[in-house]
mmCIF file of C-alpha atoms in Angstrom:
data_model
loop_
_atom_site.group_PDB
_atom_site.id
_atom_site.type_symbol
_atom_site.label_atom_id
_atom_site.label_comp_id
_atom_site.label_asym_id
_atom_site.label_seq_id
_atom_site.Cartn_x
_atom_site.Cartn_y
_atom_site.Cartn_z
ATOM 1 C CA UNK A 1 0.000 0.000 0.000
ATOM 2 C CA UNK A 2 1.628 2.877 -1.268
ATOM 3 C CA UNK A 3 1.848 5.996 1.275
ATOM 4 C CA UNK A 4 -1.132 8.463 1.930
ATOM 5 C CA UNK A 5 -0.300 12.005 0.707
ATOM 6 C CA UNK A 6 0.397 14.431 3.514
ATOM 7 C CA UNK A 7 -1.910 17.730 3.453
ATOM 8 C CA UNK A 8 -0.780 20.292 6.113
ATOM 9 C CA UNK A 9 -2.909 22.677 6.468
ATOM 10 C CA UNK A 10 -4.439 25.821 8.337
ATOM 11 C CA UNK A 11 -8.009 26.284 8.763
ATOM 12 C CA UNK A 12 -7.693 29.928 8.637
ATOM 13 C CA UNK A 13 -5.649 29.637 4.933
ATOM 14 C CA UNK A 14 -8.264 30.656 2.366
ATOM 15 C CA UNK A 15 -5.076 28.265 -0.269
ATOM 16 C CA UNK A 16 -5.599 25.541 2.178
ATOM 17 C CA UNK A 17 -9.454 26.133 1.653
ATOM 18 C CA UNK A 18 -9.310 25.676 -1.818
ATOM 19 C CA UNK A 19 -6.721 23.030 -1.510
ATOM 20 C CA UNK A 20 -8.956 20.802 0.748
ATOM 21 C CA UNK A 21 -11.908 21.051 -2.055
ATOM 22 C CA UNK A 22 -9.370 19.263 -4.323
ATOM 23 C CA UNK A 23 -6.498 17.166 -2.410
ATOM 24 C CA UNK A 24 -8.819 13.872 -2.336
ATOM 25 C CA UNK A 25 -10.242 13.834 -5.343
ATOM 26 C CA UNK A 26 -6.240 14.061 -6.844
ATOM 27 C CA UNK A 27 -4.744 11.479 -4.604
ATOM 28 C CA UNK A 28 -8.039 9.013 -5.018
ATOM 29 C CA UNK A 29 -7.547 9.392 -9.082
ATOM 30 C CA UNK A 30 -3.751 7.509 -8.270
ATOM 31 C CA UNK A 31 -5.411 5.519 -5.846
ATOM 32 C CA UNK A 32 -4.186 7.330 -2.663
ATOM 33 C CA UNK A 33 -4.967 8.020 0.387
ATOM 34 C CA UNK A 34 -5.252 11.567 2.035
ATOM 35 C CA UNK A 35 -3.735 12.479 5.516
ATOM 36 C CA UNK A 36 -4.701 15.548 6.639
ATOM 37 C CA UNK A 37 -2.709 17.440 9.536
ATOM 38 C CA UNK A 38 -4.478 20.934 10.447
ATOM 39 C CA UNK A 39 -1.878 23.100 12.465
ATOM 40 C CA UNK A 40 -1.128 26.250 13.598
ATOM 41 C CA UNK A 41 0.810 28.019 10.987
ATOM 42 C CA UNK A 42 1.479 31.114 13.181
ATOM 43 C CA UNK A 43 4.324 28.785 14.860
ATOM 44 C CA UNK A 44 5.924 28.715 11.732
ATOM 45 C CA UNK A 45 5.619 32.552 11.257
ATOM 46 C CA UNK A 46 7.459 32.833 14.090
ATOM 47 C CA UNK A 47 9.930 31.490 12.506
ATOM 48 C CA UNK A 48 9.976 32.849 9.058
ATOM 49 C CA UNK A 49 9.032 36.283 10.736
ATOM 50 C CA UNK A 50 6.061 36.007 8.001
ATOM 51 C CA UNK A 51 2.581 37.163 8.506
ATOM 52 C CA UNK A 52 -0.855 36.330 7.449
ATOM 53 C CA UNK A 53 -0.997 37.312 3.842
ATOM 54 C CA UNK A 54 -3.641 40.080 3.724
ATOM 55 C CA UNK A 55 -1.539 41.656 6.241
ATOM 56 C CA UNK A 56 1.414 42.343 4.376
ATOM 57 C CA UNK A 57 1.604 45.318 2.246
ATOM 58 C CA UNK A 58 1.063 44.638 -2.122
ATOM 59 C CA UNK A 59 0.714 41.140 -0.847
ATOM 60 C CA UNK A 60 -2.726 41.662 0.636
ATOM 61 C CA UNK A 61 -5.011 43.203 -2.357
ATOM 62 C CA UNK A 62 -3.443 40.790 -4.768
ATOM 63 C CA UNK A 63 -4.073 37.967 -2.519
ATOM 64 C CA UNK A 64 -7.392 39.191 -1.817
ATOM 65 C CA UNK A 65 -8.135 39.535 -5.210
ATOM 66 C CA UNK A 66 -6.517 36.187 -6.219
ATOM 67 C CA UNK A 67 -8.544 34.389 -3.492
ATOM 68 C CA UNK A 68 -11.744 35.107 -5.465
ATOM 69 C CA UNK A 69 -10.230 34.417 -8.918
ATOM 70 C CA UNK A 70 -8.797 30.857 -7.798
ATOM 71 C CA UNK A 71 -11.915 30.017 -6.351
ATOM 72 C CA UNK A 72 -14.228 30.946 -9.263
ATOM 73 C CA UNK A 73 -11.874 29.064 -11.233
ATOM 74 C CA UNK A 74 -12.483 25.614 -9.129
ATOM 75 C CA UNK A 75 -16.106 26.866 -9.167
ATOM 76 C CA UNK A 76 -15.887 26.585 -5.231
ATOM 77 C CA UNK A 77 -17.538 29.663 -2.783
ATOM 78 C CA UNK A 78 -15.292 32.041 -1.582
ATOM 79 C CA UNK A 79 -17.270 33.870 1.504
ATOM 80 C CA UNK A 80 -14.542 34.497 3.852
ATOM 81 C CA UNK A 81 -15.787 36.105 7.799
ATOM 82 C CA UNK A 82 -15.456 39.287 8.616
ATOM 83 C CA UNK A 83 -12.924 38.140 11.249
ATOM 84 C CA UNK A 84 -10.442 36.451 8.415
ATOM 85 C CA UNK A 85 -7.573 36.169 9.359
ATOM 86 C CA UNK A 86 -8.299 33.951 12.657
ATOM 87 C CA UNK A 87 -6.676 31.756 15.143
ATOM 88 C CA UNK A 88 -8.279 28.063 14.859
ATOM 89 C CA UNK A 89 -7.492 26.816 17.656
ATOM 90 C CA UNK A 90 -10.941 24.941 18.678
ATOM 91 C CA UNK A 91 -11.306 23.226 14.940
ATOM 92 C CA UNK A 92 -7.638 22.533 15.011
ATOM 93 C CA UNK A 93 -8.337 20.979 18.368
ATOM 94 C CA UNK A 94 -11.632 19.030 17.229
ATOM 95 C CA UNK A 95 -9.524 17.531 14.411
ATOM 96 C CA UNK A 96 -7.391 15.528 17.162
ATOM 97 C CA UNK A 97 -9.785 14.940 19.305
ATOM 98 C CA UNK A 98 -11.461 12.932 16.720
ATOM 99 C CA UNK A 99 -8.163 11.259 16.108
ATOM 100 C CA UNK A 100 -7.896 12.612 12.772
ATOM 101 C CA UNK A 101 -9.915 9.763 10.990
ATOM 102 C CA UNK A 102 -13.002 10.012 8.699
ATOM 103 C CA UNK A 103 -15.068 11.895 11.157
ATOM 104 C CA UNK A 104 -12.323 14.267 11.993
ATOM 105 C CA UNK A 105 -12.246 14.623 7.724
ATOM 106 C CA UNK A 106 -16.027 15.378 7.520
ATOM 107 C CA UNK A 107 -15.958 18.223 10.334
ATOM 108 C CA UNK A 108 -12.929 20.068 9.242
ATOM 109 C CA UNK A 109 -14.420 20.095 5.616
ATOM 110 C CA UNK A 110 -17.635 21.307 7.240
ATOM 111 C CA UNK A 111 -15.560 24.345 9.287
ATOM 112 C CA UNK A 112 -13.535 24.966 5.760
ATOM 113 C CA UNK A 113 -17.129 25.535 4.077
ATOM 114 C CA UNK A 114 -18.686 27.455 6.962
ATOM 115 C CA UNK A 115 -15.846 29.880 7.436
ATOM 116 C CA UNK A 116 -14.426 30.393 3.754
ATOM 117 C CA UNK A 117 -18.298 29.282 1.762
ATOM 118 C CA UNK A 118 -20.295 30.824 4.643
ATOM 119 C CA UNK A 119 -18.657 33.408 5.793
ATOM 120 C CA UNK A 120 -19.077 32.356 9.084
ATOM 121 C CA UNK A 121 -16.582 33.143 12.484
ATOM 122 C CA UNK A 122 -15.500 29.842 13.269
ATOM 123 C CA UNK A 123 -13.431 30.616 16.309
ATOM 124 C CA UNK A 124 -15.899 30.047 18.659
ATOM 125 C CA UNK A 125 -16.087 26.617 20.672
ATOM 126 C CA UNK A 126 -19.849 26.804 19.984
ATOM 127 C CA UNK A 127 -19.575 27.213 16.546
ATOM 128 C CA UNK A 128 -17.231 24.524 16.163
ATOM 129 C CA UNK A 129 -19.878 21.884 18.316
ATOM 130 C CA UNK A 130 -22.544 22.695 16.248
ATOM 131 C CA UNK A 131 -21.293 21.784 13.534
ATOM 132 C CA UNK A 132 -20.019 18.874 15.081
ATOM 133 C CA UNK A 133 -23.633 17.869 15.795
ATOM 134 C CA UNK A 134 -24.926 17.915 12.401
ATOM 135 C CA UNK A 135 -22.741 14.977 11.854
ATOM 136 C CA UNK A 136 -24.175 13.416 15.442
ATOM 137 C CA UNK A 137 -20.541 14.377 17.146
ATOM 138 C CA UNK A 138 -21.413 14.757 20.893
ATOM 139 C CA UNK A 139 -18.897 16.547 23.792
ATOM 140 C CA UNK A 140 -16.708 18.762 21.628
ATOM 141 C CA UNK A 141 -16.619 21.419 24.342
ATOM 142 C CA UNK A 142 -15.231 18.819 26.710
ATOM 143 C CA UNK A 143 -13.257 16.832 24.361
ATOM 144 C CA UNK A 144 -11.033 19.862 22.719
ATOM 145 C CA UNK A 145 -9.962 20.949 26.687
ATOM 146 C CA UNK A 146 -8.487 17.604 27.120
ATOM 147 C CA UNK A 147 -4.575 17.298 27.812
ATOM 148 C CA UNK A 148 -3.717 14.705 25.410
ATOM 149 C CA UNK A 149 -5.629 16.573 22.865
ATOM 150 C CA UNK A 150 -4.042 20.108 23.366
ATOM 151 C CA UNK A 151 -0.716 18.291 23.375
ATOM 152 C CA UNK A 152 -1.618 16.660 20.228
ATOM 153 C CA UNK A 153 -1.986 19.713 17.968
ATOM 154 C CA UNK A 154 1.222 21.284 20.069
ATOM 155 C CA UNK A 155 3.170 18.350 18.729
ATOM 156 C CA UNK A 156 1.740 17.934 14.866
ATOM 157 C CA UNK A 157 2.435 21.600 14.963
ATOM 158 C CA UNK A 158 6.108 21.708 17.015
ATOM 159 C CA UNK A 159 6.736 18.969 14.387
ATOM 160 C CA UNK A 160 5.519 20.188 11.069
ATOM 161 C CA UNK A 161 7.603 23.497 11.620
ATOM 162 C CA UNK A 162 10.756 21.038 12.000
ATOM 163 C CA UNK A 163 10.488 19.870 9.264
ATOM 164 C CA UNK A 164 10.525 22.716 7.105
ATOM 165 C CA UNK A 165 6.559 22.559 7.078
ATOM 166 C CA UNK A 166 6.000 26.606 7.163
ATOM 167 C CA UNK A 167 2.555 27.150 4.714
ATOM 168 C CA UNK A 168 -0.658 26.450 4.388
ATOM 169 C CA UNK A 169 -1.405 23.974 2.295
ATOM 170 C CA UNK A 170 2.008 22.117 2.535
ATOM 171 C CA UNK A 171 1.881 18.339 0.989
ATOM 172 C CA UNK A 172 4.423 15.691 1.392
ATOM 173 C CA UNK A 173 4.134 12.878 -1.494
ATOM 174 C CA UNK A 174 7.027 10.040 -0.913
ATOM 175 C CA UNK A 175 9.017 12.688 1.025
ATOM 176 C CA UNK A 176 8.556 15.376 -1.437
ATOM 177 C CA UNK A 177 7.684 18.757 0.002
ATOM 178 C CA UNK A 178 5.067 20.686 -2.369
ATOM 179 C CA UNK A 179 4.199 24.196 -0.943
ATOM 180 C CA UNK A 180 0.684 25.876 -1.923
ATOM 181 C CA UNK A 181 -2.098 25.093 -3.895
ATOM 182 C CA UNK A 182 -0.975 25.978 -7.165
ATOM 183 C CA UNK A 183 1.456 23.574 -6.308
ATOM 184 C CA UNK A 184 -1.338 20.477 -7.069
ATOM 185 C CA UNK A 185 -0.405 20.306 -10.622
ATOM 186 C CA UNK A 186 2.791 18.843 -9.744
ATOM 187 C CA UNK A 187 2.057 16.961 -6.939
ATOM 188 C CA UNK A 188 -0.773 15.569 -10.003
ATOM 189 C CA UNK A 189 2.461 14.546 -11.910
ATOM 190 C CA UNK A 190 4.318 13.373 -9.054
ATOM 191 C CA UNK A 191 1.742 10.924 -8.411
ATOM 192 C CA UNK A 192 1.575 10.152 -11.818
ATOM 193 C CA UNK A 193 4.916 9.831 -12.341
ATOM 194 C CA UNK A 194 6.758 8.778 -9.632
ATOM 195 C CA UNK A 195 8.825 11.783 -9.798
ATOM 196 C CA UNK A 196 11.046 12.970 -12.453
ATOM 197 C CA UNK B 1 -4.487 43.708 -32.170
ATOM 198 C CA UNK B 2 -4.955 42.194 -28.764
ATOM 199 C CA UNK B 3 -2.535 43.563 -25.980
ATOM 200 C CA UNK B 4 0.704 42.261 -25.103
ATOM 201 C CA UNK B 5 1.107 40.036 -22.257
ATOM 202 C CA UNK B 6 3.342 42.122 -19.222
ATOM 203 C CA UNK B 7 6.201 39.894 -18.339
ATOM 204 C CA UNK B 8 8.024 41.716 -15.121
ATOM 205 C CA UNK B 9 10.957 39.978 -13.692
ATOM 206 C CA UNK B 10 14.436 40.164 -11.997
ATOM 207 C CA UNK B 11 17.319 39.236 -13.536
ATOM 208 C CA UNK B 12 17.885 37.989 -10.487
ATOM 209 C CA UNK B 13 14.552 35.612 -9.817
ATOM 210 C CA UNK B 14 15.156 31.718 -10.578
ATOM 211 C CA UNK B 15 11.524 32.102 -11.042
ATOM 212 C CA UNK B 16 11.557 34.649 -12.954
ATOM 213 C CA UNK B 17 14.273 32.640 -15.088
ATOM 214 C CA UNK B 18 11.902 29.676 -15.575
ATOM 215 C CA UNK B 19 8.947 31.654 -16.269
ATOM 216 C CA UNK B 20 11.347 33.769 -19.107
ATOM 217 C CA UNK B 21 11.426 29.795 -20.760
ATOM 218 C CA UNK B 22 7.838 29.495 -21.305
ATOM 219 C CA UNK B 23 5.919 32.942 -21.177
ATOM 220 C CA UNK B 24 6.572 33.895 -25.370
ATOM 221 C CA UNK B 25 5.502 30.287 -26.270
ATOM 222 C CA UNK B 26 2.817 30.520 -24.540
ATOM 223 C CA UNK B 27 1.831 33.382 -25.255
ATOM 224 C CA UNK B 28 2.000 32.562 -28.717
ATOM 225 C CA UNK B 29 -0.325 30.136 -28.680
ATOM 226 C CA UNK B 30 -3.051 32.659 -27.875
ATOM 227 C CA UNK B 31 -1.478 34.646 -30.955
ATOM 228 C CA UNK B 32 -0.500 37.293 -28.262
ATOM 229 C CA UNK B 33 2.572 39.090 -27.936
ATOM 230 C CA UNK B 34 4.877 39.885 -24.574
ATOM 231 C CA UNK B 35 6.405 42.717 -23.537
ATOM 232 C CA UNK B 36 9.358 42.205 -21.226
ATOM 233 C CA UNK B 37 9.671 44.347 -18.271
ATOM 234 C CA UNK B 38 13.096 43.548 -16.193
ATOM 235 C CA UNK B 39 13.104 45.717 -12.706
ATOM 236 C CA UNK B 40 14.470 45.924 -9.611
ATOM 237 C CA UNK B 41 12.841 43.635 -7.026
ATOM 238 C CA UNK B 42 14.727 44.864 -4.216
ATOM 239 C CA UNK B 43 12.385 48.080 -4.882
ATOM 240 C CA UNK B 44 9.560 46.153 -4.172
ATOM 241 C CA UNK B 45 11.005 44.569 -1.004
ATOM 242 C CA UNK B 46 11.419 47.896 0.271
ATOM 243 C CA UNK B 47 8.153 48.015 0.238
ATOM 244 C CA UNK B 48 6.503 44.122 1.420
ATOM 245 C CA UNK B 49 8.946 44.136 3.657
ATOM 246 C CA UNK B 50 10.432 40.795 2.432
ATOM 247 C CA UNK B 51 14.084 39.545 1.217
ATOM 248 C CA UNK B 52 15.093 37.098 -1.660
ATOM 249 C CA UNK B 53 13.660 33.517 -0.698
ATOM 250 C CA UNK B 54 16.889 31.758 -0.269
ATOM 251 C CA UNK B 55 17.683 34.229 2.596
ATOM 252 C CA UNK B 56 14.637 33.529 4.617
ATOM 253 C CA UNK B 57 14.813 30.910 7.327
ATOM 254 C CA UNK B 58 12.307 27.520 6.039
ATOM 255 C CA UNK B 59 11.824 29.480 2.628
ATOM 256 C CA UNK B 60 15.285 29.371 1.782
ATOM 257 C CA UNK B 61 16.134 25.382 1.526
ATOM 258 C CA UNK B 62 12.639 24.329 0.184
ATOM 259 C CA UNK B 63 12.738 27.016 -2.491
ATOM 260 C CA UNK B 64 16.530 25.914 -3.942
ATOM 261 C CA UNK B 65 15.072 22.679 -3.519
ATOM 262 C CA UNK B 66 12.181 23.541 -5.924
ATOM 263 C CA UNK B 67 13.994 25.502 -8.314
ATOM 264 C CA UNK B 68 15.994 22.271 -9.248
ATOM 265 C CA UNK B 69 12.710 20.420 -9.574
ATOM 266 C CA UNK B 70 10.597 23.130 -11.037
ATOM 267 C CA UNK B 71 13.504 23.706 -13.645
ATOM 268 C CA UNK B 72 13.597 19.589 -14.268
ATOM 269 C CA UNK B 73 10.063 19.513 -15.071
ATOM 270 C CA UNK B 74 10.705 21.888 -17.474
ATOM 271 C CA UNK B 75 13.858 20.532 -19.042
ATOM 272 C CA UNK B 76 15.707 23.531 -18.387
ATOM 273 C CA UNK B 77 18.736 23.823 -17.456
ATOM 274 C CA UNK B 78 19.655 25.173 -13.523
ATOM 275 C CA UNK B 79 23.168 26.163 -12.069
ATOM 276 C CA UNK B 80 22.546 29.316 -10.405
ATOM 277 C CA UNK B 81 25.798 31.280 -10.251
ATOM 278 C CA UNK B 82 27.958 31.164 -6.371
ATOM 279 C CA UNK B 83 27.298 35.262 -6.404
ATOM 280 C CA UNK B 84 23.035 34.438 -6.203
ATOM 281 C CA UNK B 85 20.734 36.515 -5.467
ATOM 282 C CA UNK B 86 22.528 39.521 -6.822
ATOM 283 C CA UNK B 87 21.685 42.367 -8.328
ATOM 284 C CA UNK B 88 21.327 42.558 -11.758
ATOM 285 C CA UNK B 89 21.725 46.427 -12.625
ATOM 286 C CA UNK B 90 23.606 46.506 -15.548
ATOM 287 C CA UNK B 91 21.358 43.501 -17.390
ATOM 288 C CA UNK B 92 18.000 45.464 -16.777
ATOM 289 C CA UNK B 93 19.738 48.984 -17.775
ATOM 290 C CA UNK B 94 21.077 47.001 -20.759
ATOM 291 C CA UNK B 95 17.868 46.234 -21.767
ATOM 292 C CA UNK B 96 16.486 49.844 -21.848
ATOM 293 C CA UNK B 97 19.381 50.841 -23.673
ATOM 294 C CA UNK B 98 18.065 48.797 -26.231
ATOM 295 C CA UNK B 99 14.648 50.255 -26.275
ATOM 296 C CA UNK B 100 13.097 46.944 -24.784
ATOM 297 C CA UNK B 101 12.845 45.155 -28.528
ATOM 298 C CA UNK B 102 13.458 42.170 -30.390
ATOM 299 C CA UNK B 103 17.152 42.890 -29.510
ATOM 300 C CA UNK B 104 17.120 43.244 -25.846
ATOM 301 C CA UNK B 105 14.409 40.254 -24.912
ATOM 302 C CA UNK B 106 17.633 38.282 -27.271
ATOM 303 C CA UNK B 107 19.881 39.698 -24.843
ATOM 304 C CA UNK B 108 17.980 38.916 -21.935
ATOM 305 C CA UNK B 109 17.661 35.702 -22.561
ATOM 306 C CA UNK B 110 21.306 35.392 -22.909
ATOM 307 C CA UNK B 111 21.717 37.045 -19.201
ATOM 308 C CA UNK B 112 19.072 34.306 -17.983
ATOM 309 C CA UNK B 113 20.989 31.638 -19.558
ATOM 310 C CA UNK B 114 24.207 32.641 -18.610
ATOM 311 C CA UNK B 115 23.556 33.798 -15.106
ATOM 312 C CA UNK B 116 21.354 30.332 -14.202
ATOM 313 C CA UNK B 117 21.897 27.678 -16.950
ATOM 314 C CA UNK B 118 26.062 28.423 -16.875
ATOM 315 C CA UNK B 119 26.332 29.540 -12.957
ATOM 316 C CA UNK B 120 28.010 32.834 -14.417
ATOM 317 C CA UNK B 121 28.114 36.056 -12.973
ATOM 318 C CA UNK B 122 25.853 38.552 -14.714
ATOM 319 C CA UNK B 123 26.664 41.050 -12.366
ATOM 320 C CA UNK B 124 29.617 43.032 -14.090
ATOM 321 C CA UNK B 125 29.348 44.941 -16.643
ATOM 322 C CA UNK B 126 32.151 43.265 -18.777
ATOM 323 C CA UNK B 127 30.270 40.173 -18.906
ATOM 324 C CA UNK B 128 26.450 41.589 -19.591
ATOM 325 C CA UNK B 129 28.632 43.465 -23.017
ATOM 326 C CA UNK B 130 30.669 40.534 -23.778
ATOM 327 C CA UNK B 131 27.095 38.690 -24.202
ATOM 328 C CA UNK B 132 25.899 41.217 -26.065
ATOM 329 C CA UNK B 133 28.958 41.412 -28.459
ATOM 330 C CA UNK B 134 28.343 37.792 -29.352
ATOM 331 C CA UNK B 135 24.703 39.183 -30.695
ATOM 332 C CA UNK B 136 26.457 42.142 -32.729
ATOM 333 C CA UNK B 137 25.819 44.669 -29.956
ATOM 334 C CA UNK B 138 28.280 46.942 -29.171
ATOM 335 C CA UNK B 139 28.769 50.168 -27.041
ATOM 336 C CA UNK B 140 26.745 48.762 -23.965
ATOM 337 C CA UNK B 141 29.575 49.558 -21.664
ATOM 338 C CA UNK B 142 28.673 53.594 -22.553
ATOM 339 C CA UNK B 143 24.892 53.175 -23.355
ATOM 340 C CA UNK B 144 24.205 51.917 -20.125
ATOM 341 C CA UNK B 145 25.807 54.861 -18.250
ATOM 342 C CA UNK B 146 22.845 57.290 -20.572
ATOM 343 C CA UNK B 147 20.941 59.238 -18.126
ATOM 344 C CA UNK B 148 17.686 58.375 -19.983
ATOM 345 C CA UNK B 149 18.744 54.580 -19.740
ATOM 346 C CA UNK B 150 18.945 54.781 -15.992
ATOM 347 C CA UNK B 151 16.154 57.136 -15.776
ATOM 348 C CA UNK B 152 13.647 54.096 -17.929
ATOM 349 C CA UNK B 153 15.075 51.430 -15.210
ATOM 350 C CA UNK B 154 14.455 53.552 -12.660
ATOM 351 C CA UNK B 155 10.809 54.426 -13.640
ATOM 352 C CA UNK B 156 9.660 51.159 -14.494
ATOM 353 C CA UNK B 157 10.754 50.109 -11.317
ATOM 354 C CA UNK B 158 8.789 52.746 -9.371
ATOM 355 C CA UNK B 159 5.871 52.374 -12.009
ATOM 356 C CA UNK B 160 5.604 48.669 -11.030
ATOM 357 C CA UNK B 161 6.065 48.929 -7.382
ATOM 358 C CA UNK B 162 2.937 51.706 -7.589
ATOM 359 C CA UNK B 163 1.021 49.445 -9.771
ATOM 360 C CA UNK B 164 1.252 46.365 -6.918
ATOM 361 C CA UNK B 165 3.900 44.256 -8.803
ATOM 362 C CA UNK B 166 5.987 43.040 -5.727
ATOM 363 C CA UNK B 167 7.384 39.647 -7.211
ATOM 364 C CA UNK B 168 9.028 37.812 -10.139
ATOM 365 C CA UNK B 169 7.923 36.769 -12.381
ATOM 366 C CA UNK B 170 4.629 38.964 -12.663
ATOM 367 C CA UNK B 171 2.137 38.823 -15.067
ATOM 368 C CA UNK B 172 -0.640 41.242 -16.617
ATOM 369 C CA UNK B 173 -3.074 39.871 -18.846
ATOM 370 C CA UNK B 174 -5.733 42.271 -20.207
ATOM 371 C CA UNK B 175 -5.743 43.964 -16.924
ATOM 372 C CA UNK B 176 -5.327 40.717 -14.585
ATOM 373 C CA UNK B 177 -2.155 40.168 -12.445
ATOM 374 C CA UNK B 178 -1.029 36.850 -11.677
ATOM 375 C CA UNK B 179 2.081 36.294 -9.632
ATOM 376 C CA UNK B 180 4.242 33.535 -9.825
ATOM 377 C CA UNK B 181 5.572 30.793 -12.577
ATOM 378 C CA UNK B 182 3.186 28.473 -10.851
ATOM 379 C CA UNK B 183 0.598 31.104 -12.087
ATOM 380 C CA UNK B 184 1.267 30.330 -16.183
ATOM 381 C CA UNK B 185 -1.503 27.566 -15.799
ATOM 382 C CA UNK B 186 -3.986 30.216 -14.850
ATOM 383 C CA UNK B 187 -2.067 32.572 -17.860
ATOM 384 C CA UNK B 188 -2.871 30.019 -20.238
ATOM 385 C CA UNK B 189 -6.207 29.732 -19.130
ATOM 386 C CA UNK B 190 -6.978 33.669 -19.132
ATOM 387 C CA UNK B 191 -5.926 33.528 -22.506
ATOM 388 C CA UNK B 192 -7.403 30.954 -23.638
ATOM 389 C CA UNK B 193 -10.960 31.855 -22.444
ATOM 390 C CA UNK B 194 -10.646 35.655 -21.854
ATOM 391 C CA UNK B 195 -11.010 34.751 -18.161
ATOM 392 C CA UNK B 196 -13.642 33.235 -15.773
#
C-alpha cells in the first residue's frame, strides 16, 4: 500500500481552503490516500518572521483579489468572515480529538465551508460543536480541553515546523515537500509519475 | 491587435528565469505578444517588507530545492551562479538601452541563460557586453551609463512597485495580475478563455 499524501494545512488559509476542495479527489484518481494534519501556521511565522498574507503590504489586495479568482476558477464559494484572518485553535483541536480519521475529515471540511463558503466566524467553541452535531458528534466542548488533545496539535504543529513545514497547504508525497495550492499540478504529476 | 502580455521579472529571480522559458511560447499560442519588463525587485522589497527567498529561514532550503525540480520539469537547465541573489543592474539597464525590442528580450535571454543555466556572474558589466557582443551589440559599456537609460530602469521600477507588482515573475493579462511561474496555468487559461 503505497503511502497516503500528507496535506498540512491551516483552517484559517483561504489556499488551504481551496486546496482541501481538491487534495482527495487528486490522490483518489492515483489511488491514494489523504492524511490531513491541520496546524497552527502562526508557529511557523514565528519562525519565518512572516505574517498572514492580507496583512502584508502589495501582498494583501493581490491575494485578496486572487482568493476570489482561484476560487471561481475551481467553481468553489469564496465567503470568507469578517474576522479572516483567525486563530483556529478549537477546529484545530476538534480535528485531534477525533483522532484525525473520517469523522475528523467530515468536520474540518464542514468548518472549511462554513468559514471560507459561509462566511461564518469559526473561532468560537460553539460554533465549532454545532457543527459537530450535524454529523451526530457529541462533547466537543469537553473533548477539545483535554490534555492529550491540546498536546496533540502542540506536537503535529512543534513537528511540522521542523520539518521545514511553514505554509498552508504544505503536501508531502514520498518525502517530497510541495508548498501551496498551485502547487497540485505537480504533486498531479508526481503521483503520476513517480517523480522525475 | 490584442494587448501584449506584461512579463516583469528580476534578472535575479530563478523564477523569474523559468517563467522567461515558457511565457513567449505561450503566449503565442493565444497569438499574443509579450512585452518584457526587467526591474528591480529589491524596490519592491522595500516596500513588502520581504528579502530574496533563499535568505529567509524555512523558505530558503525548500525554495533551492524547488527551483531544481521546477527547472527539471521543465527541461531547463539550472546552475545558479555562487554570487546568487545579486543584483542585476547593468542587465536590466542594458535592456532599456536597447529600447526593450526584439534585440534586448535576445539579450535577456542570454543574461538568464548565462547567469542560471552556466552559474556565471551577470553582475559586471564586462560580462552583460561581452554577451551582447556575441549578438552584434556593441557600445553597452557607454549606453548603459545614458541618463535616460537609468532614468527608464528607474521608472519602471517605481511604475511597477505603484502598480502592486511586488514579485518575479509577474504577469498582466488584459488587466489581470497573476504572480508567480506556478501562475502560467492560470495565464494560459486567461488567454485561452478571456477569463472566468
Amino acid at each position: 500500500m503505497a503511502k497516503p499524501v500528507d496535506f498540512y494545512f491551516d483552517f484559517s488559509s483561504p489556499y488551504g481552503y481551496l486546496a482541501s476542495t481538491q487534495i482527495d479527489a487528486l490522490a483518489a484518481k492515483h489511488k491514494r490516500e489523504v492524511a490531513w494534519h491541520p496546524f497552527l501556521l502562526g508557529a511557523a511565522f514565528k519562525v519565518t518572521g512572516q505574517k498572514p498574507l492580507v496583512e502584508q503590504p502589495l501582498w494583501g489586495p493581490y491575494h485578496s483579489h486572487d482568493f476570489v479568482r482561484s476560487a471561481r476558477m475551481l467553481g468553489v464559494p469564496f465567503n470568507p468572515p469578517p474576522n479572516f484572518p483567525f486563530f483556529a485553535l478549537a477546529a484545530s483541536r476538534a480535528f485531534y480529538w477525533l483522532g484525525g480519521d473520517e469523522r475528523a475529515r467530515r468536520l474540518a471540511k464542514a468548518v472549511f465551508h462554513a468559514a471560507f463558503g459561509e462566511a461564518r466566524d469559526v473561532t468560537p467553541v460553539s460554533v465549532v460543536a454545532e457543527l459537530a452535531r450535524v454529523q451526530g458528534i457529541e462533547g466537543l466542548e469537553q473533548g477539545i480541553e483535554q490534555a492529550d488533545t491540546k498536546a496533540t496539535l502542540r506536537d503535529v504543529t512543534d513537528r511540522a515546523v521542523k520539518d521545514g513545514i511553514f505554509g498552508s497547504p504544505f503536501f508531502i508525497v514520498d518525502g517530497e515537500p510541495f508548498w501551496g495550492h498551485d502547487r497540485l499540478a505537480q504533486v498531479d504529476r508526481w503521483l503520476a509519475t513517480g517523480g522525475w
